[in-house]
Short mmCIF file of C-alpha atoms in Angstrom, two decimals:
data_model
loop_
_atom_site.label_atom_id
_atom_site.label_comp_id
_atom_site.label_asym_id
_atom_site.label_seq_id
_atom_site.Cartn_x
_atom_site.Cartn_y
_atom_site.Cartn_z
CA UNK A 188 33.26 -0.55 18.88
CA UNK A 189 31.10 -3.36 17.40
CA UNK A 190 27.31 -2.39 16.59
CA UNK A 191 25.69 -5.19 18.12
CA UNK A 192 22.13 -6.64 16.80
CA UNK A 193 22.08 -9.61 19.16
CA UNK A 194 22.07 -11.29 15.69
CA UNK A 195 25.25 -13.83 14.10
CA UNK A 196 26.56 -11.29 11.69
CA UNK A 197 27.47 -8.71 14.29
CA UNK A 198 28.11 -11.05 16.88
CA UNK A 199 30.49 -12.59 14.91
CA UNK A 200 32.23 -9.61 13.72
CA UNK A 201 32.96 -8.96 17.24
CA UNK A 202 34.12 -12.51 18.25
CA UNK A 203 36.46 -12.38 14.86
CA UNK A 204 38.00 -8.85 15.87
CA UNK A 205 38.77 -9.74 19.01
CA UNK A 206 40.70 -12.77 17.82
CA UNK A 207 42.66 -10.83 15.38
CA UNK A 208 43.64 -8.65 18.30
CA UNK A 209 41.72 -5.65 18.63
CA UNK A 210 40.24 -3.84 22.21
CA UNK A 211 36.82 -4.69 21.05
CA UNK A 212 33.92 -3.41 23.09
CA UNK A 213 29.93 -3.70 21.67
CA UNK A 214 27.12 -1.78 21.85
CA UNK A 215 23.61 -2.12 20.80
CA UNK A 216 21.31 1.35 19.71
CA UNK A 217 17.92 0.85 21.12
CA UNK A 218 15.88 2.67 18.28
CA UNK A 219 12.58 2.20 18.70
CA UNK A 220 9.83 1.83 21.74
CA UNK A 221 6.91 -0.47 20.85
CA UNK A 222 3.49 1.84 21.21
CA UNK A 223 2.46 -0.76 24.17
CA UNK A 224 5.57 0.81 26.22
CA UNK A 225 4.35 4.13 25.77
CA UNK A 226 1.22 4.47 27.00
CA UNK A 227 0.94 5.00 31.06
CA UNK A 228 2.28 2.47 32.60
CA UNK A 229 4.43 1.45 29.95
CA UNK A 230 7.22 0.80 32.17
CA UNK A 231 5.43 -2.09 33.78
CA UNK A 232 4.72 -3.22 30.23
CA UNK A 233 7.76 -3.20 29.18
CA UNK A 234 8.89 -5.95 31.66
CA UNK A 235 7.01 -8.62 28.89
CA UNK A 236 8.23 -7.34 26.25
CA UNK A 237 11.68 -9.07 25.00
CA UNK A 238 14.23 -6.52 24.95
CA UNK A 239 16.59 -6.28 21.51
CA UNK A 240 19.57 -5.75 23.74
CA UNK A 241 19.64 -9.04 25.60
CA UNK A 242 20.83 -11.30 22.76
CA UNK A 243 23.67 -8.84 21.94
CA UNK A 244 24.86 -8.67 25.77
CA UNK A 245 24.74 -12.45 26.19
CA UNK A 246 26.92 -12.54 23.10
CA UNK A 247 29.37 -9.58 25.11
CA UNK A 248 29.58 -11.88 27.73
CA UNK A 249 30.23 -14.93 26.16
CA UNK A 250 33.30 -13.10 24.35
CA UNK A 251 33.86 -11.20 27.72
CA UNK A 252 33.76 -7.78 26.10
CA UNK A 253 32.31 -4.21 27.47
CA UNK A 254 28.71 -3.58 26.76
CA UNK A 255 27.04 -0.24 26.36
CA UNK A 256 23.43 0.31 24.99
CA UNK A 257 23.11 3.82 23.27
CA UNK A 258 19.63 5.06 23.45
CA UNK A 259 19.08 7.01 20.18
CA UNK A 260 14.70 6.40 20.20
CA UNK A 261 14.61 10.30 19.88
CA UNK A 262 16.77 10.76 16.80
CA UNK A 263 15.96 7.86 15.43
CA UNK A 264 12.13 8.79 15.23
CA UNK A 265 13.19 12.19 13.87
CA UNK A 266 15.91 11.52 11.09
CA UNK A 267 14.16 7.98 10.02
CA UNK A 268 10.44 7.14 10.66
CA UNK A 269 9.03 10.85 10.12
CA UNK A 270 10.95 10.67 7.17
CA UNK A 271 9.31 7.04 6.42
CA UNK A 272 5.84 8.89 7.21
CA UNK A 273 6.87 12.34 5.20
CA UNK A 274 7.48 10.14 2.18
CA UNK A 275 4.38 7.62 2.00
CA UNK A 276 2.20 10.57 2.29
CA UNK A 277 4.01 12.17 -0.31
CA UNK A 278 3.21 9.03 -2.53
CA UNK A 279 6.95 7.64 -2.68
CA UNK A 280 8.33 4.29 -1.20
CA UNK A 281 10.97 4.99 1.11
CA UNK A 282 13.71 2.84 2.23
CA UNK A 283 14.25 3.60 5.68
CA UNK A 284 17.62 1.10 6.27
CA UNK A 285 19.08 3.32 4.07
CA UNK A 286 18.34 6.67 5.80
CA UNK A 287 18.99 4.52 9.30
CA UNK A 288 22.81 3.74 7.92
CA UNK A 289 23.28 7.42 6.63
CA UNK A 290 21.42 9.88 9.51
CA UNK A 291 21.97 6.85 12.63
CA UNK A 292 24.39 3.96 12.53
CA UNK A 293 27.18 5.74 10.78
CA UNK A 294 26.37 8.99 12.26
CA UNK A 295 25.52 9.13 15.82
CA UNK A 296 26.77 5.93 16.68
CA UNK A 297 30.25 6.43 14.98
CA UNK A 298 29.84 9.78 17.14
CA UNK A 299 29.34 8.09 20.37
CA UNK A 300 31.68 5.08 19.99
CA UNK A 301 34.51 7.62 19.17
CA UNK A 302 33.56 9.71 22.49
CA UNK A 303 33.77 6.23 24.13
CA UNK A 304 37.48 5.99 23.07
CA UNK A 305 36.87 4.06 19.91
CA UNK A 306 39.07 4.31 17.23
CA UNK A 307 37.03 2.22 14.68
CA UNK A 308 33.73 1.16 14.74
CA UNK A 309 32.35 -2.63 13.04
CA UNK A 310 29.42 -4.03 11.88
CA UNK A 311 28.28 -7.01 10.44
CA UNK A 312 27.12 -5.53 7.12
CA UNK A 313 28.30 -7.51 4.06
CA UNK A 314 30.61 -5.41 2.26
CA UNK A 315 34.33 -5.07 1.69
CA UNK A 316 36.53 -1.90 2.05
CA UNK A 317 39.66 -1.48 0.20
CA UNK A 318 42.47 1.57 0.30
CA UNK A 319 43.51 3.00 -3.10
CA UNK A 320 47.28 3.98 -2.05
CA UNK A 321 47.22 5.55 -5.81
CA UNK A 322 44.08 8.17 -6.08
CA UNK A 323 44.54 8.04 -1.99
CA UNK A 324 40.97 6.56 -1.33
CA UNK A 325 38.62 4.28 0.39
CA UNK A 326 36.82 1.89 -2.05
CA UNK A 327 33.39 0.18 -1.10
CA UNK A 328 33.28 -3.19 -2.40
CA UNK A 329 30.60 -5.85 -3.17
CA UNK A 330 31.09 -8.75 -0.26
CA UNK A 331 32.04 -11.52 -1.83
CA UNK A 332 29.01 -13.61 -0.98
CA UNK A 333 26.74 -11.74 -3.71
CA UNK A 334 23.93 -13.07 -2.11
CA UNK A 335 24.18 -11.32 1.07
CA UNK A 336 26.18 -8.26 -0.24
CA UNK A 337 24.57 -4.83 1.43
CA UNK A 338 26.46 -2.31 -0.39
CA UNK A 339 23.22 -1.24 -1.43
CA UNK A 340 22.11 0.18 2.12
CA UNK A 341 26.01 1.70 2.31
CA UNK A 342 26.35 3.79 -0.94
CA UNK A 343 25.78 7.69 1.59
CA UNK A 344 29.41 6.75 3.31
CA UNK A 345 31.64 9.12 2.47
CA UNK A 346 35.74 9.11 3.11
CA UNK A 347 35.80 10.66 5.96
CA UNK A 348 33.24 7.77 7.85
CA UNK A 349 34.98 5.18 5.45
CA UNK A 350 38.51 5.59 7.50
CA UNK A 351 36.86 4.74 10.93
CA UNK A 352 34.93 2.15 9.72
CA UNK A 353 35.64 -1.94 9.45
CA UNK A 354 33.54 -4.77 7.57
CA UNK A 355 34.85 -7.87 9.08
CA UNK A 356 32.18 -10.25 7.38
CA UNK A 357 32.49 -8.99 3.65
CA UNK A 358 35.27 -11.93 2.65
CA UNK A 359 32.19 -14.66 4.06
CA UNK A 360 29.67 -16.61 3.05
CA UNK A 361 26.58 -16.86 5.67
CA UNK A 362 26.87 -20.82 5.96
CA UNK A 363 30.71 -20.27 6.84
CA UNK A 364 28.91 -17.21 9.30
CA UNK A 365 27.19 -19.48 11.06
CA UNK A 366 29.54 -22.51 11.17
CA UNK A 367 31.96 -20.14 13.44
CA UNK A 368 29.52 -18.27 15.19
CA UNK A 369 29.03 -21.93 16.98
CA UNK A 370 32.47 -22.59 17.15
CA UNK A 371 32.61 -19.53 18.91
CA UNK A 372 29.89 -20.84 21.24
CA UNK A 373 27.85 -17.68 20.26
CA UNK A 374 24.07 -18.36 21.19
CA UNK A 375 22.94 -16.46 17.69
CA UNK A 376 24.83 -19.26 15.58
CA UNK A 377 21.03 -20.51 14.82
CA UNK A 378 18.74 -17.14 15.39
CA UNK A 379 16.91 -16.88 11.82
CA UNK A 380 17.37 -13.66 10.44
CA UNK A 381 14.58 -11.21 10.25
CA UNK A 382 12.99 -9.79 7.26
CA UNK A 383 11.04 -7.07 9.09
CA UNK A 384 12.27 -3.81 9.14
CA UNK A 385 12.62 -3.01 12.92
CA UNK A 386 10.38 -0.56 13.85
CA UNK A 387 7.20 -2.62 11.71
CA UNK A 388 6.30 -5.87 13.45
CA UNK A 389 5.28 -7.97 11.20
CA UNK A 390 5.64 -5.90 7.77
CA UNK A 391 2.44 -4.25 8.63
CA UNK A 392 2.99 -0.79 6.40
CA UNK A 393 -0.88 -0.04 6.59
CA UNK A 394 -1.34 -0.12 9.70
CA UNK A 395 2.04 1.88 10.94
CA UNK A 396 1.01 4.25 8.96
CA UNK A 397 -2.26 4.68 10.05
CA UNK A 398 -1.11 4.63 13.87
CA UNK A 399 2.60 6.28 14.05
CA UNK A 400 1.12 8.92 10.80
CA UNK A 401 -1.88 9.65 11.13
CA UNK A 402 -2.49 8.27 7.41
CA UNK A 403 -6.04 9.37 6.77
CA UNK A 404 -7.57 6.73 4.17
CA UNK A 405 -9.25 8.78 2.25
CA UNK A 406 -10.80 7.00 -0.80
CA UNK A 407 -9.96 8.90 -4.08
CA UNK A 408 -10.32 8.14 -7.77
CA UNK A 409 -8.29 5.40 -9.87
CA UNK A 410 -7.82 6.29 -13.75
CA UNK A 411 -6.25 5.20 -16.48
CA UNK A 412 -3.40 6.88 -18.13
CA UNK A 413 -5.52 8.42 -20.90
CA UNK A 414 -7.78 10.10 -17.74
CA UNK A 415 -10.48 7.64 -18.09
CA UNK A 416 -12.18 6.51 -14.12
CA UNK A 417 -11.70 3.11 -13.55
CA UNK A 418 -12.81 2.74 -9.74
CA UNK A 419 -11.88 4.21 -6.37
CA UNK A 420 -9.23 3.55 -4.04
CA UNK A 421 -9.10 3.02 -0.49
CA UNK A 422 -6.28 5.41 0.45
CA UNK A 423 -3.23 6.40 -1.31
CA UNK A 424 -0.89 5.34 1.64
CA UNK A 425 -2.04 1.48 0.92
CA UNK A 426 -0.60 1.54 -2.46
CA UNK A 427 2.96 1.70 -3.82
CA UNK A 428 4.04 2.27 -7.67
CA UNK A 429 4.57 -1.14 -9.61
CA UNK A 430 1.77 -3.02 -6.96
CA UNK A 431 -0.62 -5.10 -8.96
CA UNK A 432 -2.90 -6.83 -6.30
CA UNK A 433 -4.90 -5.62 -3.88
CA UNK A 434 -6.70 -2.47 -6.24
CA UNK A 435 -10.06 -4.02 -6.12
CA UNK A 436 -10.09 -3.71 -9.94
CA UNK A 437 -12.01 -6.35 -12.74
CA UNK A 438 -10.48 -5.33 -15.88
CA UNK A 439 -10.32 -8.60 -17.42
CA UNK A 440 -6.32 -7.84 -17.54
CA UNK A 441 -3.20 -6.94 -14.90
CA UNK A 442 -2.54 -3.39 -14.08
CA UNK A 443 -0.42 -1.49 -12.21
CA UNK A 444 0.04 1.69 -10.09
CA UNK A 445 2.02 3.98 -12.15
CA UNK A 446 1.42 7.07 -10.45
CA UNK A 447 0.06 8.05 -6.81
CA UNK A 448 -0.51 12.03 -6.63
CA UNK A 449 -1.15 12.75 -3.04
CA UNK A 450 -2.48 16.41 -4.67
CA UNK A 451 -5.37 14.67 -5.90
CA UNK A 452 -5.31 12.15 -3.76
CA UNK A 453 -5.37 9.82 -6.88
CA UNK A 454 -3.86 7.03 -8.39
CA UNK A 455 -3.18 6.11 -12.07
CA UNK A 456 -2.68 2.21 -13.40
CA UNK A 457 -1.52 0.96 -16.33
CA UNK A 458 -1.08 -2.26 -18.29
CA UNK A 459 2.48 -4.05 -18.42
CA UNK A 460 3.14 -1.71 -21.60
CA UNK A 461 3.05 1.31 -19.03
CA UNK A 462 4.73 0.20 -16.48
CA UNK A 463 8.33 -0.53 -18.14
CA UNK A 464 10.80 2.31 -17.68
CA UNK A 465 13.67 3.39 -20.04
CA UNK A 466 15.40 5.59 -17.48
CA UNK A 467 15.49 7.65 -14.32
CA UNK A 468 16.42 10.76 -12.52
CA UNK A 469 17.68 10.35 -9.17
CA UNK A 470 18.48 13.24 -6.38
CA UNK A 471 20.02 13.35 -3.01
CA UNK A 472 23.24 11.90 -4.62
CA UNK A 473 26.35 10.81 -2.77
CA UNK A 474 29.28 9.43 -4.31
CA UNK A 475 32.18 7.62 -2.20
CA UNK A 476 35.08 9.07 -4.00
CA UNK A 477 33.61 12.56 -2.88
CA UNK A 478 32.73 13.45 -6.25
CA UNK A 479 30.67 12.21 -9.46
CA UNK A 480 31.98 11.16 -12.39
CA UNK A 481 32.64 13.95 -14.82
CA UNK A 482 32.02 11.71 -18.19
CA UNK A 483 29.00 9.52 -18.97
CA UNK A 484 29.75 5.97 -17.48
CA UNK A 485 28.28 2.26 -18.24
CA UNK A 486 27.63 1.25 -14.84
CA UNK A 487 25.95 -1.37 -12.89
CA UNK A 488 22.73 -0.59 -11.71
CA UNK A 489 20.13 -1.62 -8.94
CA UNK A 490 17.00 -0.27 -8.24
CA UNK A 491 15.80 -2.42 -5.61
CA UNK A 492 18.06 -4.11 -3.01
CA UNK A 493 16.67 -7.57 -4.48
CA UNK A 494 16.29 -6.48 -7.78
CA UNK A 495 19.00 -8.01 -10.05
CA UNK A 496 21.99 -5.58 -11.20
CA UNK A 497 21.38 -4.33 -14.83
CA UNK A 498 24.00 -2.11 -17.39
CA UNK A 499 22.92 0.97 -17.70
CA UNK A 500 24.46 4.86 -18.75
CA UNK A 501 24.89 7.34 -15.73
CA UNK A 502 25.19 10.42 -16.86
CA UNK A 503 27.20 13.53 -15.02
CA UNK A 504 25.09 15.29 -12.79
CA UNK A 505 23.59 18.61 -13.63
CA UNK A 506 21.46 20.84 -11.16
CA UNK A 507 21.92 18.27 -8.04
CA UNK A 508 20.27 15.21 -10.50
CA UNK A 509 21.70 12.05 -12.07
CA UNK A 510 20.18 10.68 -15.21
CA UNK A 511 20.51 6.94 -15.67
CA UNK A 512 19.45 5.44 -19.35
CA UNK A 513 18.92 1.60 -19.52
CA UNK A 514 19.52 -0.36 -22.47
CA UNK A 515 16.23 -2.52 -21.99
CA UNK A 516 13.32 -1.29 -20.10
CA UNK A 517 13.22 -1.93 -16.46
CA UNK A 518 9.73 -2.55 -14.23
CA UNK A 519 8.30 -0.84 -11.51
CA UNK A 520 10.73 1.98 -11.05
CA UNK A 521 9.71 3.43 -7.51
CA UNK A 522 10.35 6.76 -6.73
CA UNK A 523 11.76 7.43 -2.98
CA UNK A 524 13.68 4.01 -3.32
CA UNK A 525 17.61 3.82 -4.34
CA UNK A 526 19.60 3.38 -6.99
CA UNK A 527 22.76 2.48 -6.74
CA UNK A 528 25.82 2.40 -9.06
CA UNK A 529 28.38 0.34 -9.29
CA UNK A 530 31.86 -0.27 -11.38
CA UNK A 531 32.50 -3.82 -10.96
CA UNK A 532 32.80 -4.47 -7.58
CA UNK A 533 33.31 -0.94 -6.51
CA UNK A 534 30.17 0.99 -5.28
CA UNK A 535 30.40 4.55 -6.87
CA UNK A 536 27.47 5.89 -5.12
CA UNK A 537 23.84 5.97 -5.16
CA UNK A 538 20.93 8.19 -4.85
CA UNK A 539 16.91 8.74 -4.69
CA UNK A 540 14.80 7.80 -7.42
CA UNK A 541 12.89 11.06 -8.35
CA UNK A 542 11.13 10.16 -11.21
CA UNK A 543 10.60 7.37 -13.83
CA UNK A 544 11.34 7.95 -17.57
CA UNK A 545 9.52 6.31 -20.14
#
C-alpha cells in the first residue's frame, strides 16, 4: 500500500513498485477539512473546493492500481493539530510533520493498509532502510540526495514499523524523480512541491491559531534578560524563540526572543550574545535500535530540518532526558522542535528540544 499525496514522490514510488513487481494498491488520508466545509452547508461548499485526493487517483489510474481514500480528519485533529495548538500556547514551536509521521502515517495508516491485506506499506519520503543481518536490525539511512533527505521527520520509527515499511525514492535525486515520473506519463511529473504544511494555507500561523485555538492576543510585557521593560507585545502566540523581526522594538541594535513564558504571558529578548546555545536537553526520545546508547557518543546533530548538521556529544539518557553538548555555540535553539542524531548515515534517533543551555 502506497501513501499517495497526488504529488511525484509518492506517485512515483508507486509507479516504480509496481514495475519491480509488487501488488501495489494506493491510498490517500484525507486529514484535514478546510473551515469553509464546515460550516452549514459545507457540503455544497465543498463542491469548489479542489479535493487533495484527485491528483493521487488520476495517478492510480494512470498506473491502473486500486484506490482507497482513508478518512482519518478525526484523529488527525486530535493526535496532531491540538497538539500544534497545546504547544504554541505553551510558548514552544512545534513541528507537526513530525507528530503526523509518528501518531498518523505510520500509525493508523500502516494499521489500515495491513487490514486491507497489505503486507508493506510505501511512501515517497527520502530515506533509505537497510537490514543489519549482524545486531539483527533495521537501519534508517540518510537518502542519498542530501538535499531532499527526510530522515529528520522519520527518527519516532521503531523496528517493529521499520519491517513493514519501504522507501523506494531514498537511492534518487529529485531531477532523476521527475525525469521518470514523465516517462511514466504521471500527470505530477511537473506539480511544484508545496512548502505549506497541510492543514495552514498559506503559512498563516497567526491566524490558525487565532481561529482553530482560540489564541487570545493578549498584549504582555517584553524585557530584557537582566528584567529591565523594553516594550509590549502583541500576543505570545505571534512570536517564536530565535525571531528577530516583527517585535515592534527601536533599540538601535538586533534582538531576539529568547524566552516566551505563557505564565506571565511575557517574552524576554536578547542581543546575538544571548541567543547562542552551548547545549540542550531533549525529551520524548525514541531511538531506532530500540534503545539509547549506553556511552557518550560524537554524533551528528540537527536542530532544524534545514538547519545544517553540526558534531556534537549526546550523552546517555538519565530520567527520560538526553543531553547534547556542542563544540561551538549553535543559534536559536527552539524548544518543541527536534533534534535529531545521527552516526554517519544512520539515524540513531531523535527527540524534543526541552530546553536551551547556555
Amino acid at each position: 500500500m502506497v501513501a499517495m499525496s497526488g504529488g511525484v514522490d509518492s506517485s512515483l514510488a508507486a509507479a516504480l513498485l509496481k514495475e519491480q513487481g509488487f501488488e501495489v494498491m494506493g491510498a490517500t488520508m484525507r486529514l484535514w477539512r478546510p473551515p469553509a466545509d464546515r460550516r452549514e452547508g459545507g457540503e455544497e461548499g465543498r463542491k469548489n473546493l479542489p479535493d487533495p485526493a484527485e491528483d493521487a487517483r488520476r495517478a492510480a489510474e494512470t498506473l491502473a492500481i486500486p484506490f482507497y481514500v482513508f478518512d482519518f480528519i478525526q484523529p488527525f485533529y486530535e493526535r496532531v493539530v491540538q497538539y500544534f495548538i497545546d504547544e504554541y500556547k505553551r510558548g514552544r514551536t512545534p513541528n507537526p510533520c513530525v507528530v503526523c509521521n509518528k501518531r498518523v502515517k505510520f500509525d493508523l495508516f500502516i494499521e489500515k493498509a495491513r487490514n486491507l491485506g497489505a503486507e508493506l506499506v510505501a511512501t515517497g519520503h527520502y530515506a533509505r532502510l537497510s537490514y543489519n543481518e549482524e545486531e539483527g536490525r533495521y537501519l534508517l539511512l540518510k537518502a542519498h540526495d542530501k538535499k531532499k533527505d527526510q530522515t529528520y521527520f522519520l527518527y519516532n520509527l521503531s523496528q517493529r514499523q521499520l519491517q513493514h515499511i519501504l522507501f523506494p525514492l531514498g537511492h534518487y535525486r529529485k531531477e532523476e524523480t521527475r525525469r521518470l515520473a514523465a516517462a511514466y506519463g504521471l500527470e505530477a511529473a511537473n506539480k511544484p512541491e508545496s512548502q505549506e504544511i497541510c492543514f495552514i494555507p498559506g503559512n498563516d500561523y497567526k491566524e490558525f491559531l487565532r481561529r482553530e485555538g482560540k489564541a487570545k492576543e493578549e498584549p504582555g510585557p517584553i524585557y530584557d534578560t537582566e528584567g529591565n521593560l523594553l516594550g509590549r507585545h502583541k500576543g505570545i502566540t505571534n512570536y517564536t524563540i530565535g525571531q528577530r523581526k516583527g517585535l515592534g522594538l527601536a533599540l538601535g541594535k538586533p534582538v531576539y526572543v529568547l524566552e516566551i513564558n505563557p505564565c506571565t504571558n511575557s517574552l524576554v529578548v536578547g542581543g546575538e550574545e544571548d541567543n547562542s546555545f552551548h547545549g540542550l536537553y531533549a525529551e520524548k526520545l525514541n531511538f531506532i535500535a530500540g534503545k539509547a546508547p549506553e556511552q557518550v557518543l560524537e554524533a551528528g546533530i540537527k536542530i532544524r530540518y534545514n538547519a545544517a548538521e553540526t558534531k556534537g556529544l549526546l550523552y546517555p539518557v538519565v530520567d527520560g532526558r538526553a543531553r547534547v553538548e556542542f563544540p561551538q555555540p549553535l543559534k536559536a535553539v527552539t524548544t518543541g522542535q527536534s533534534v535529531v542524531f545521527y552516526l554517519g548515515e544512520e539515524v540513531l534517533g531523535g527527540g524534543i528540544i526541552s530546553k536551551a543551555i547556555k
